[in-house]
């Protein structure tokens, strides 16, 4: 099965605001419910595991003052 790099998800998020559930839905719509993801340091993740991993790594920033939605922090996308 093809594995998708987490950068693809981060770039998809750029310019959009999400809740955790709306991000999960967007990932599944774009890449499929059975998609597997990897990053530079971790592999074989499903969409929810990838979201948790990216959140733990500080890749998201609040998109509104109520902290109800978030977006990607583009300064934290590594470019390699």
Backbone as ProteinMPNN parsed JSONL, in Angstrom:
{"seq_chain_A": "XXXXXXXXXXXXXXXXXXXXXXXXXXXXXXXXXXXXXXXXXXXXXXXXXXXXXXXXXXXXXXXXXXXXXXXXXXXXXXXX", "coords_chain_A": {"N_chain_A": [[0.846, -1.178, 0.0], [0.507, 2.214, -0.775], [2.191, 4.818, 0.898], [1.586, 7.972, 2.305], [3.23, 11.039, 2.631], [3.342, 13.031, 5.567], [3.701, 15.731, 5.028], [2.1, 16.237, 2.824], [-0.466, 16.38, 3.893], [-0.149, 18.581, 5.619], [0.345, 20.622, 3.745], [-2.093, 20.543, 2.399], [-3.705, 21.572, 4.382], [-2.996, 24.253, 4.538], [-4.13, 27.524, 4.585], [-6.677, 26.855, 5.314], [-9.103, 26.235, 7.906], [-9.639, 24.054, 10.656], [-11.455, 21.727, 12.738], [-10.626, 18.992, 14.881], [-12.174, 16.805, 14.057], [-13.167, 17.682, 11.571], [-10.804, 17.907, 10.133], [-9.949, 15.244, 10.073], [-12.014, 14.183, 8.51], [-11.576, 15.613, 6.102], [-9.031, 14.663, 5.385], [-9.595, 11.934, 4.988], [-11.401, 12.136, 2.869], [-9.786, 13.194, 0.849], [-7.529, 11.46, 0.665], [-8.431, 8.903, 1.133], [-10.086, 6.441, 3.187], [-8.581, 4.294, 4.045], [-5.977, 5.044, 3.855], [-2.467, 5.193, 4.484], [0.075, 6.807, 6.382], [3.211, 8.564, 6.626], [6.057, 10.105, 8.212], [9.077, 12.006, 8.553], [10.12, 10.73, 10.734], [8.418, 8.712, 11.609], [6.278, 5.948, 10.78], [3.636, 4.114, 9.031], [1.067, 5.065, 9.905], [-2.396, 5.701, 10.565], [-4.978, 8.062, 9.578], [-5.962, 9.37, 11.934], [-3.941, 8.812, 13.779], [-1.857, 10.184, 12.54], [-2.778, 12.85, 12.745], [-2.727, 13.146, 15.551], [0.037, 12.811, 15.974], [1.111, 15.011, 14.521], [-0.038, 17.092, 15.944], [1.14, 16.736, 18.481], [3.728, 17.392, 17.786], [3.597, 20.085, 17.456], [2.704, 21.237, 15.064], [0.418, 22.572, 14.423], [-1.554, 25.599, 14.707], [-3.604, 27.895, 16.571], [-6.594, 28.956, 14.953], [-8.505, 30.753, 15.485], [-9.705, 33.101, 17.954], [-11.015, 31.75, 19.952], [-9.924, 29.291, 20.097], [-11.198, 27.143, 18.891], [-10.874, 26.181, 16.38], [-8.171, 25.148, 14.247], [-5.173, 25.622, 12.307], [-2.531, 24.913, 9.953], [0.763, 25.537, 11.046], [2.721, 27.161, 9.111], [5.383, 27.794, 9.335], [6.466, 25.668, 10.568], [6.702, 23.562, 8.87], [8.837, 21.316, 7.568], [11.193, 21.664, 4.959], [12.246, 19.604, 2.874]], "CA_chain_A": [[0.0, 0.0, 0.0], [1.236, 3.475, -0.864], [2.185, 5.639, 2.106], [1.577, 9.397, 1.989], [4.024, 11.81, 3.593], [2.58, 14.006, 6.349], [3.782, 17.05, 4.387], [0.948, 16.381, 1.931], [-1.584, 16.819, 4.734], [0.136, 19.943, 6.073], [0.133, 21.533, 2.617], [-3.535, 20.568, 2.176], [-4.309, 22.393, 5.434], [-2.601, 25.653, 4.399], [-5.212, 28.415, 4.172], [-7.964, 26.332, 5.779], [-9.249, 26.044, 9.35], [-10.234, 22.755, 10.953], [-11.539, 21.081, 14.038], [-9.992, 17.689, 14.692], [-13.046, 15.92, 13.274], [-13.249, 18.13, 10.174], [-9.534, 17.562, 9.499], [-10.005, 13.809, 9.811], [-12.916, 14.005, 7.371], [-10.906, 16.14, 4.906], [-7.955, 13.725, 5.034], [-10.204, 10.715, 4.453], [-11.976, 12.445, 1.559], [-8.723, 13.424, -0.135], [-6.571, 10.366, 0.531], [-9.1, 7.62, 1.328], [-10.203, 6.015, 4.585], [-7.577, 3.279, 4.362], [-4.64, 5.58, 3.567], [-1.415, 5.133, 5.5], [0.895, 8.011, 6.347], [4.525, 8.523, 7.264], [6.782, 11.367, 8.335], [10.529, 11.762, 8.561], [10.525, 9.931, 11.895], [7.433, 7.701, 12.001], [5.584, 5.4, 9.613], [2.494, 3.218, 9.214], [0.029, 5.725, 10.702], [-3.654, 6.042, 9.914], [-5.215, 9.51, 9.609], [-6.067, 9.852, 13.316], [-2.599, 8.75, 14.367], [-1.086, 11.283, 11.96], [-3.245, 14.09, 13.378], [-2.171, 13.17, 16.911], [1.483, 12.999, 15.855], [1.376, 16.391, 14.107], [-0.422, 17.956, 17.066], [2.197, 16.6, 19.495], [4.936, 18.034, 17.269], [3.381, 21.527, 17.378], [2.55, 21.66, 13.67], [-0.825, 23.327, 14.283], [-1.693, 26.824, 15.496], [-5.01, 28.297, 16.654], [-7.077, 29.737, 13.813], [-9.423, 31.775, 15.984], [-9.429, 33.498, 19.342], [-11.663, 30.806, 20.869], [-9.212, 28.011, 20.009], [-12.086, 26.065, 18.472], [-10.338, 25.658, 15.125], [-6.733, 25.316, 14.091], [-4.63, 25.51, 10.962], [-1.125, 24.524, 9.966], [1.767, 26.573, 11.266], [3.581, 26.937, 7.946], [6.787, 27.929, 9.732], [6.912, 24.398, 11.14], [6.757, 22.519, 7.846], [10.219, 21.21, 7.101], [11.26, 21.696, 3.495], [13.319, 18.761, 2.339]], "C_chain_A": [[0.893, 1.244, 0.0], [1.098, 4.258, 0.437], [2.367, 7.101, 1.704], [2.354, 10.142, 3.061], [3.127, 12.834, 4.285], [2.632, 15.406, 5.78], [2.589, 17.299, 3.477], [-0.269, 16.886, 2.704], [-1.362, 18.255, 5.195], [-0.081, 20.949, 4.951], [-1.353, 21.637, 2.272], [-4.218, 21.515, 3.163], [-4.067, 23.886, 5.241], [-3.758, 26.486, 3.847], [-6.596, 27.973, 4.608], [-7.933, 26.15, 7.293], [-10.033, 24.766, 9.618], [-10.486, 22.573, 12.441], [-10.866, 19.726, 13.825], [-10.863, 16.778, 13.83], [-13.157, 16.374, 11.821], [-11.939, 17.86, 9.435], [-9.508, 16.077, 9.158], [-10.87, 13.534, 8.582], [-12.252, 14.473, 6.075], [-9.79, 15.203, 4.438], [-8.542, 12.476, 4.391], [-10.818, 10.954, 3.084], [-10.895, 12.575, 0.496], [-7.865, 12.194, -0.394], [-7.19, 8.978, 0.682], [-9.067, 7.178, 2.784], [-9.122, 5.023, 4.997], [-6.148, 3.759, 4.133], [-3.722, 5.416, 4.772], [-0.487, 6.323, 5.283], [2.229, 7.768, 7.032], [5.069, 9.942, 7.359], [8.264, 11.021, 8.294], [10.935, 10.805, 9.678], [9.553, 8.824, 12.289], [6.702, 7.215, 10.756], [4.391, 4.557, 10.037], [1.431, 3.799, 10.145], [-1.25, 5.84, 9.885], [-3.881, 7.542, 10.105], [-5.279, 10.054, 11.037], [-4.711, 9.842, 14.006], [-1.717, 9.876, 13.827], [-1.484, 12.609, 12.586], [-2.65, 14.215, 14.776], [-0.671, 13.448, 16.885], [1.81, 14.45, 15.509], [1.036, 17.378, 15.219], [0.659, 17.933, 18.148], [3.482, 17.316, 19.08], [4.767, 19.544, 17.086], [3.209, 22.061, 15.971], [1.29, 22.486, 13.426], [-0.764, 24.597, 15.12], [-3.168, 27.2, 15.524], [-5.387, 29.171, 15.456], [-8.055, 30.818, 14.239], [-9.144, 32.043, 17.459], [-10.05, 32.554, 20.366], [-10.967, 29.449, 20.907], [-10.124, 26.855, 19.625], [-11.625, 25.433, 17.169], [-8.842, 25.92, 15.078], [-6.375, 25.219, 12.617], [-3.178, 25.085, 11.076], [-0.259, 25.746, 10.264], [2.818, 26.371, 10.179], [5.063, 27.093, 8.265], [7.349, 26.61, 10.258], [6.819, 23.233, 10.153], [8.199, 22.451, 7.366], [10.21, 21.08, 5.577], [12.448, 20.889, 2.997], [12.76, 17.827, 1.311]], "O_chain_A": [[1.906, 1.297, 0.698], [0.009, 4.345, 1.005], [3.205, 7.421, 0.861], [2.163, 9.909, 4.255], [2.256, 13.431, 3.653], [1.721, 16.2, 6.011], [2.114, 18.429, 3.364], [-1.015, 17.731, 2.208], [-2.29, 19.063, 5.166], [-0.637, 22.021, 5.186], [-1.822, 22.71, 1.892], [-5.194, 22.18, 2.817], [-4.847, 24.704, 5.727], [-4.296, 26.191, 2.78], [-7.584, 28.642, 4.306], [-6.874, 25.939, 7.885], [-10.973, 24.438, 8.894], [-9.824, 23.179, 13.284], [-10.57, 19.36, 12.687], [-10.351, 16.06, 12.97], [-13.234, 15.535, 10.924], [-11.957, 17.61, 8.23], [-9.086, 15.699, 8.065], [-10.496, 12.742, 7.717], [-12.356, 13.795, 5.053], [-9.625, 14.977, 3.239], [-8.044, 12.01, 3.366], [-10.766, 10.076, 2.222], [-11.072, 12.116, -0.632], [-7.511, 11.911, -1.539], [-6.535, 7.978, 0.388], [-8.135, 7.501, 3.521], [-8.786, 4.927, 6.177], [-5.209, 2.967, 4.209], [-4.154, 5.493, 5.922], [-0.291, 6.784, 4.159], [2.364, 6.896, 7.892], [4.602, 10.854, 6.677], [8.643, 9.88, 8.032], [11.969, 10.143, 9.586], [9.836, 8.066, 13.218], [6.524, 7.965, 9.796], [4.162, 4.317, 11.222], [0.951, 3.122, 11.055], [-1.207, 6.048, 8.673], [-3.061, 8.217, 10.728], [-4.701, 11.105, 11.316], [-4.378, 10.774, 14.739], [-0.923, 10.454, 14.569], [-0.617, 13.414, 12.925], [-2.13, 15.269, 15.141], [-0.169, 14.235, 17.688], [2.685, 15.054, 16.13], [1.733, 18.374, 15.413], [1.046, 18.979, 18.669], [4.235, 17.79, 19.931], [5.686, 20.215, 16.616], [3.533, 23.219, 15.706], [1.113, 23.039, 12.341], [-0.032, 24.674, 16.106], [-3.909, 26.861, 14.601], [-4.605, 30.01, 15.008], [-8.398, 31.698, 13.45], [-8.428, 31.286, 18.115], [-9.651, 32.56, 21.53], [-11.37, 28.56, 21.657], [-9.858, 25.709, 19.989], [-11.948, 24.28, 16.885], [-8.32, 26.792, 15.772], [-7.181, 24.787, 11.793], [-2.66, 24.918, 12.18], [-0.529, 26.847, 9.784], [3.697, 25.519, 10.306], [5.909, 26.574, 7.537], [8.564, 26.452, 10.379], [6.852, 22.067, 10.549], [8.722, 23.422, 6.82], [9.32, 20.459, 4.997], [13.52, 21.434, 2.733], [13.5, 17.029, 0.736]]}, "name": "protein", "num_of_chains": 1, "seq": "XXXXXXXXXXXXXXXXXXXXXXXXXXXXXXXXXXXXXXXXXXXXXXXXXXXXXXXXXXXXXXXXXXXXXXXXXXXXXXXX"}
